[in-house]
Short mmCIF file of C-alpha atoms and ligand atoms in Angstrom, two decimals:
data_model
loop_
_atom_site.label_atom_id
_atom_site.label_comp_id
_atom_site.label_asym_id
_atom_site.label_seq_id
_atom_site.Cartn_x
_atom_site.Cartn_y
_atom_site.Cartn_z
CA MET R 112 -0.06 0.01 0.03
CA ALA R 113 1.22 3.54 -0.79
CA ARG R 114 2.43 5.53 2.02
CA ILE R 115 -0.36 7.74 3.37
CA ASP R 116 0.84 11.26 4.43
CA TRP R 117 0.10 12.36 7.89
CA THR R 118 -2.69 14.93 8.29
CA ARG R 119 -2.70 17.93 10.56
CA ASP R 120 -5.03 16.05 13.05
CA GLU R 121 -2.66 13.09 13.27
CA LEU R 122 0.34 15.40 13.70
CA LEU R 123 -1.49 17.44 16.32
CA LEU R 124 -1.92 14.33 18.42
CA ALA R 125 1.69 13.05 17.91
CA CYS R 126 3.18 16.49 18.52
CA ALA R 127 1.25 16.77 21.78
CA LEU R 128 2.67 13.48 22.88
CA VAL R 129 6.23 14.52 22.14
CA ALA R 130 5.68 17.96 23.80
CA GLU R 131 4.26 16.24 26.91
CA ASN R 132 7.30 14.03 26.84
CA GLY R 133 9.75 16.99 27.12
CA TRP R 134 10.28 16.99 23.30
CA HIS R 135 11.96 13.61 23.40
CA GLU R 136 11.22 10.69 20.99
CA LEU R 137 9.03 7.95 22.23
CA ARG R 138 9.83 4.26 21.64
CA THR R 139 7.66 1.64 19.86
CA ALA R 140 7.12 -0.30 23.14
CA ASP R 141 5.94 2.84 25.05
CA GLN R 142 2.33 2.43 26.13
CA GLN R 143 1.50 5.94 24.96
CA VAL R 144 2.77 5.06 21.38
CA GLN R 145 0.67 1.91 21.40
CA ASP R 146 -2.37 3.94 22.55
CA LEU R 147 -1.81 6.59 19.90
CA SER R 148 -1.35 4.05 17.23
CA ARG R 149 -4.78 2.46 18.13
CA LEU R 150 -6.34 5.86 18.08
CA LEU R 151 -4.93 6.98 14.70
CA ARG R 152 -6.09 3.70 13.12
CA ARG R 153 -9.64 4.51 14.19
CA LEU R 154 -9.71 8.19 12.92
CA PRO R 155 -12.25 8.85 10.07
CA LEU R 156 -9.48 10.37 7.86
CA HIS R 157 -8.20 7.74 5.59
CA ASP R 158 -10.93 5.40 4.31
CA GLY R 159 -9.97 1.77 4.65
CA ALA R 160 -6.32 2.42 5.37
CA ALA R 161 -6.48 0.44 8.69
CA ALA R 162 -6.94 -2.73 6.63
CA ASP R 163 -3.17 -2.55 6.32
CA PRO R 164 -1.67 -3.62 9.76
CA LYS R 165 1.30 -1.49 9.02
CA PHE R 166 -0.79 1.75 8.77
CA ARG R 167 0.12 4.04 11.72
CA SER R 168 1.60 1.05 13.54
CA PRO R 169 3.44 1.66 16.82
CA GLY R 170 6.65 1.54 14.85
CA SER R 171 5.58 4.20 12.39
CA VAL R 172 4.27 6.38 15.31
CA SER R 173 7.59 6.07 17.09
CA LEU R 174 9.39 7.06 13.94
CA LYS R 175 7.11 10.11 13.54
CA THR R 176 7.95 11.18 17.12
CA GLY R 177 11.60 11.11 16.13
CA ASN R 178 10.82 13.34 13.00
CA ILE R 179 8.96 15.72 15.22
CA VAL R 180 11.85 16.12 17.69
CA THR R 181 14.29 16.98 14.84
CA ALA R 182 11.81 19.36 13.13
CA ARG R 183 11.94 21.76 16.13
CA ALA R 184 14.00 24.85 15.79
CA GLU R 185 15.74 24.23 19.13
CA TYR R 186 17.00 20.88 17.86
CA GLY R 187 20.74 21.26 17.11
CA GLY R 188 21.28 18.22 14.70
CA ALA R 189 20.27 17.59 11.15
CA PRO R 190 16.46 17.34 10.82
CA MET R 191 14.94 14.12 9.50
CA LYS R 192 12.57 14.20 6.55
CA GLY R 193 9.37 14.87 8.41
CA GLY R 194 7.76 16.89 5.60
CA ARG R 195 6.38 20.40 5.29
CA LEU R 196 3.21 19.84 7.28
CA THR R 197 5.26 18.28 10.24
CA ASN R 198 7.42 21.43 10.30
CA GLU R 199 4.28 23.58 10.28
CA VAL R 200 2.58 21.88 13.12
CA VAL R 201 5.84 21.88 15.14
CA ALA R 202 6.17 25.58 14.51
CA ASP R 203 2.53 26.05 15.74
CA PHE R 204 3.49 24.19 18.93
CA THR R 205 6.42 26.50 19.39
CA ASP R 206 4.41 29.66 18.84
CA ARG R 207 1.22 28.73 20.73
CA PRO R 208 2.05 25.74 22.93
CA ASP R 209 -0.95 26.16 25.31
CA GLU R 210 -3.51 26.48 22.56
CA MET R 211 -2.13 23.45 20.58
CA LEU R 212 -1.94 21.28 23.71
CA ALA R 213 -5.51 22.19 24.59
CA ALA R 214 -6.59 21.42 21.03
CA ALA R 215 -4.96 17.98 21.30
CA ARG R 216 -6.64 17.33 24.66
CA ALA R 217 -10.06 18.36 23.29
CA LEU R 218 -9.62 16.17 20.25
CA ARG R 219 -8.55 13.16 22.42
CA ALA R 220 -11.47 13.74 24.79
CA GLY R 221 -13.89 13.88 21.77
CA LEU R 222 -12.47 10.91 20.09
CA ALA R 223 -13.07 8.79 23.18
CA SER R 224 -16.71 8.71 22.12
CA ALA R 225 -17.88 6.80 19.00
CA GLU R 226 -20.45 9.56 18.46
CA THR R 227 -17.74 12.17 17.79
CA ILE R 228 -15.81 9.76 15.51
CA GLY R 229 -19.03 9.25 13.51
CA ILE R 230 -19.78 12.97 12.74
CA PRO R 231 -20.15 13.29 8.98
CA ALA R 232 -17.87 15.63 7.00
CA GLN R 233 -19.00 19.25 7.28
CA GLU R 234 -18.92 22.00 4.62
CA GLY R 235 -15.96 24.29 5.25
CA GLU R 236 -14.22 21.90 7.70
CA ALA R 237 -10.97 21.79 5.67
CA ASP R 238 -10.44 25.49 4.91
CA GLY R 239 -7.18 26.18 6.41
CA ALA R 240 -8.10 24.61 9.78
CA ARG R 241 -5.07 25.20 11.99
CA GLU R 242 -6.65 23.22 14.81
CA GLY R 243 -7.19 20.29 12.40
CA ARG R 244 -10.08 18.98 10.35
CA LEU R 245 -11.69 16.87 13.06
CA LEU R 246 -12.03 19.59 15.66
CA ARG R 247 -13.44 21.84 12.98
CA ARG R 248 -15.79 19.20 11.92
CA TRP R 249 -17.00 18.72 15.41
CA ALA R 250 -17.38 22.43 16.17
CA LEU R 251 -19.41 23.00 12.86
CA HIS R 252 -21.56 20.01 13.70
CA ARG R 253 -22.16 21.45 17.20
CA GLU R 254 -23.18 24.82 15.75
CA ARG R 255 -25.62 23.27 13.27
CA ASN R 256 -27.56 21.59 16.06
CA LYS R 257 -31.14 22.69 15.35
CA PRO R 258 -32.69 22.74 18.82
CA LEU R 259 -29.70 24.82 20.08
CA ARG R 260 -30.01 27.18 17.17
CA ASP R 261 -33.75 27.67 17.63
CA ARG R 262 -33.22 28.33 21.37
CA LYS R 263 -30.74 31.18 20.60
CA ILE R 264 -33.00 32.64 17.95
CA ARG R 265 -36.04 32.54 20.28
CA ALA R 266 -34.03 34.24 23.05
CA VAL R 267 -32.93 37.07 20.80
CA LEU R 268 -36.49 37.65 19.47
CA ALA R 269 -37.97 37.45 23.04
CA GLU R 270 -35.69 40.29 23.99
CA GLY R 271 -37.08 42.29 21.19
CA GLY R 272 -33.92 41.94 19.00
CA THR R 273 -33.73 41.22 15.29
CA LEU R 274 -31.76 38.56 13.52
CA HIS R 275 -28.77 40.44 12.24
CA CYS R 276 -25.04 39.72 12.17
CA GLU R 277 -23.26 40.74 15.37
CA VAL R 278 -20.15 41.77 13.47
CA CYS R 279 -21.32 43.61 10.38
CA ALA R 280 -25.10 44.13 11.20
CA PHE R 281 -26.09 42.39 7.93
CA ASP R 282 -29.80 41.51 8.05
CA PHE R 283 -30.92 38.79 5.63
CA THR R 284 -34.49 40.04 5.61
CA ALA R 285 -33.54 43.61 4.92
CA ALA R 286 -31.26 42.39 2.05
CA TYR R 287 -33.45 39.69 0.50
CA GLY R 288 -36.94 40.41 1.67
CA GLY R 289 -39.15 37.37 2.51
CA LEU R 290 -36.54 34.92 1.22
CA GLY R 291 -34.14 35.96 4.01
CA ASP R 292 -36.71 35.82 6.77
CA GLY R 293 -35.39 33.90 9.77
CA TYR R 294 -32.05 33.25 8.14
CA ILE R 295 -28.91 33.65 10.28
CA GLU R 296 -25.98 31.48 11.25
CA VAL R 297 -25.11 30.48 14.82
CA HIS R 298 -21.48 30.47 16.00
CA HIS R 299 -19.76 29.45 19.20
CA ARG R 300 -17.74 32.42 20.56
CA LEU R 301 -15.11 30.10 21.85
CA PRO R 302 -13.63 27.16 19.93
CA LEU R 303 -14.01 23.74 21.31
CA HIS R 304 -10.45 23.46 22.62
CA ILE R 305 -10.88 26.70 24.64
CA SER R 306 -14.41 25.99 25.94
CA GLY R 307 -13.79 22.28 26.49
CA VAL R 308 -16.43 19.71 26.12
CA THR R 309 -19.27 21.48 27.94
CA ASP R 310 -22.98 22.04 27.53
CA THR R 311 -23.53 25.15 25.47
CA ARG R 312 -25.10 28.21 27.09
CA ILE R 313 -27.19 30.54 24.94
CA GLU R 314 -24.71 33.39 25.79
CA ASP R 315 -21.86 31.36 24.32
CA LEU R 316 -23.56 31.68 20.90
CA ALA R 317 -23.28 34.63 18.42
CA LEU R 318 -25.49 35.35 15.42
CA LEU R 319 -23.43 35.94 12.29
CA CYS R 320 -23.93 36.41 8.52
CA ALA R 321 -22.47 33.73 6.35
CA ASN R 322 -19.42 35.83 5.43
CA CYS R 323 -18.46 36.91 8.93
CA HIS R 324 -19.00 33.27 10.10
CA ARG R 325 -16.50 31.96 7.50
CA MET R 326 -14.01 34.66 8.44
CA CYS R 327 -14.29 33.76 12.15
CA HIS R 328 -13.31 30.21 11.35
CA ARG R 329 -10.56 31.01 8.89
CA SER R 330 -7.06 30.69 10.08
CA PHE R 331 -3.51 31.03 8.76
CA LEU R 332 0.00 29.91 9.59
CA GLY R 333 1.09 31.36 12.92
CA GLU R 334 -2.42 32.90 13.50
CA SER R 335 -5.11 31.49 15.74
CA TRP R 336 -8.90 31.54 15.37
CA ARG R 337 -10.79 34.78 16.09
CA THR R 338 -13.92 35.60 18.04
CA PRO R 339 -16.58 37.76 16.59
CA ALA R 340 -15.26 40.67 18.68
CA ASP R 341 -11.71 40.13 17.25
CA LEU R 342 -13.12 40.05 13.78
CA ARG R 343 -14.95 43.39 14.18
CA ARG R 344 -11.79 44.97 15.45
CA GLN R 345 -9.66 43.85 12.48
CA MET R 346 -12.28 44.96 9.85
CA PRO R 347 -11.33 48.27 8.08
CA LYS R 348 -13.65 51.20 8.87
CA PRO R 349 -15.94 52.10 5.98
CA ASP R 350 -13.72 55.15 4.99
CA GLU R 351 -10.57 52.82 4.85
CA MET R 352 -12.24 50.36 2.41
CA PRO R 353 -10.71 50.23 -1.03
CA PRO R 354 -12.95 51.61 -3.78
CA HIS R 355 -14.83 49.11 -5.81
ZN1 LIG J 534 -21.53 39.82 9.12
ZN1 LIG J 535 -18.90 28.93 13.83
#
């Protein structure tokens, strides 16, 4: 079977293990390597790959922990060939260690339940997800929970509010008439790895238009997720907008 490249999610979990081990390689016989191998073989990322017993075997996980150690800027020797993505994830751990460790813990906690492993792919889950595809998938799934969404909308309307975007004030009804009635997207102010796996409170949810929602979830190398308040702060004022 062809070698299957490691994804960001897999690297997040492996990097966290190395970071928690003081940035030292872990051996094949190590219980944590055995456990991670078993977990990686269950992830819904590479269809059918686990039919090959060598896929993410303890030996290959141990080898990857060695790659990760040598990809770190602090490592004095020659780096092994871990690949570009390995280097990126290691750099993320160097820049934002607390956030990356928290993301790995949230992912491990979620993957302990078959329900989380079974969440279907979500639209937009792969768009530059620095926290990995599976945490993004889980977060988007959580936000598309209809009863939760309905409760939030009812709460806003009960207080006499209207359904408009908290960031840019876009109102679907004002823009599209009857077609836009009742349309708005619901977003968790805090990502899963910050909030942890908790019951969602209504006040944890923000109402956003589709554009601002995408922009809250978008992330780049060396930059973290942003809350609706962060997004509003970084938007140019109307008089700074380029002409179009
Ligand atoms: Zn908006
Ligand atoms: Zn969201």
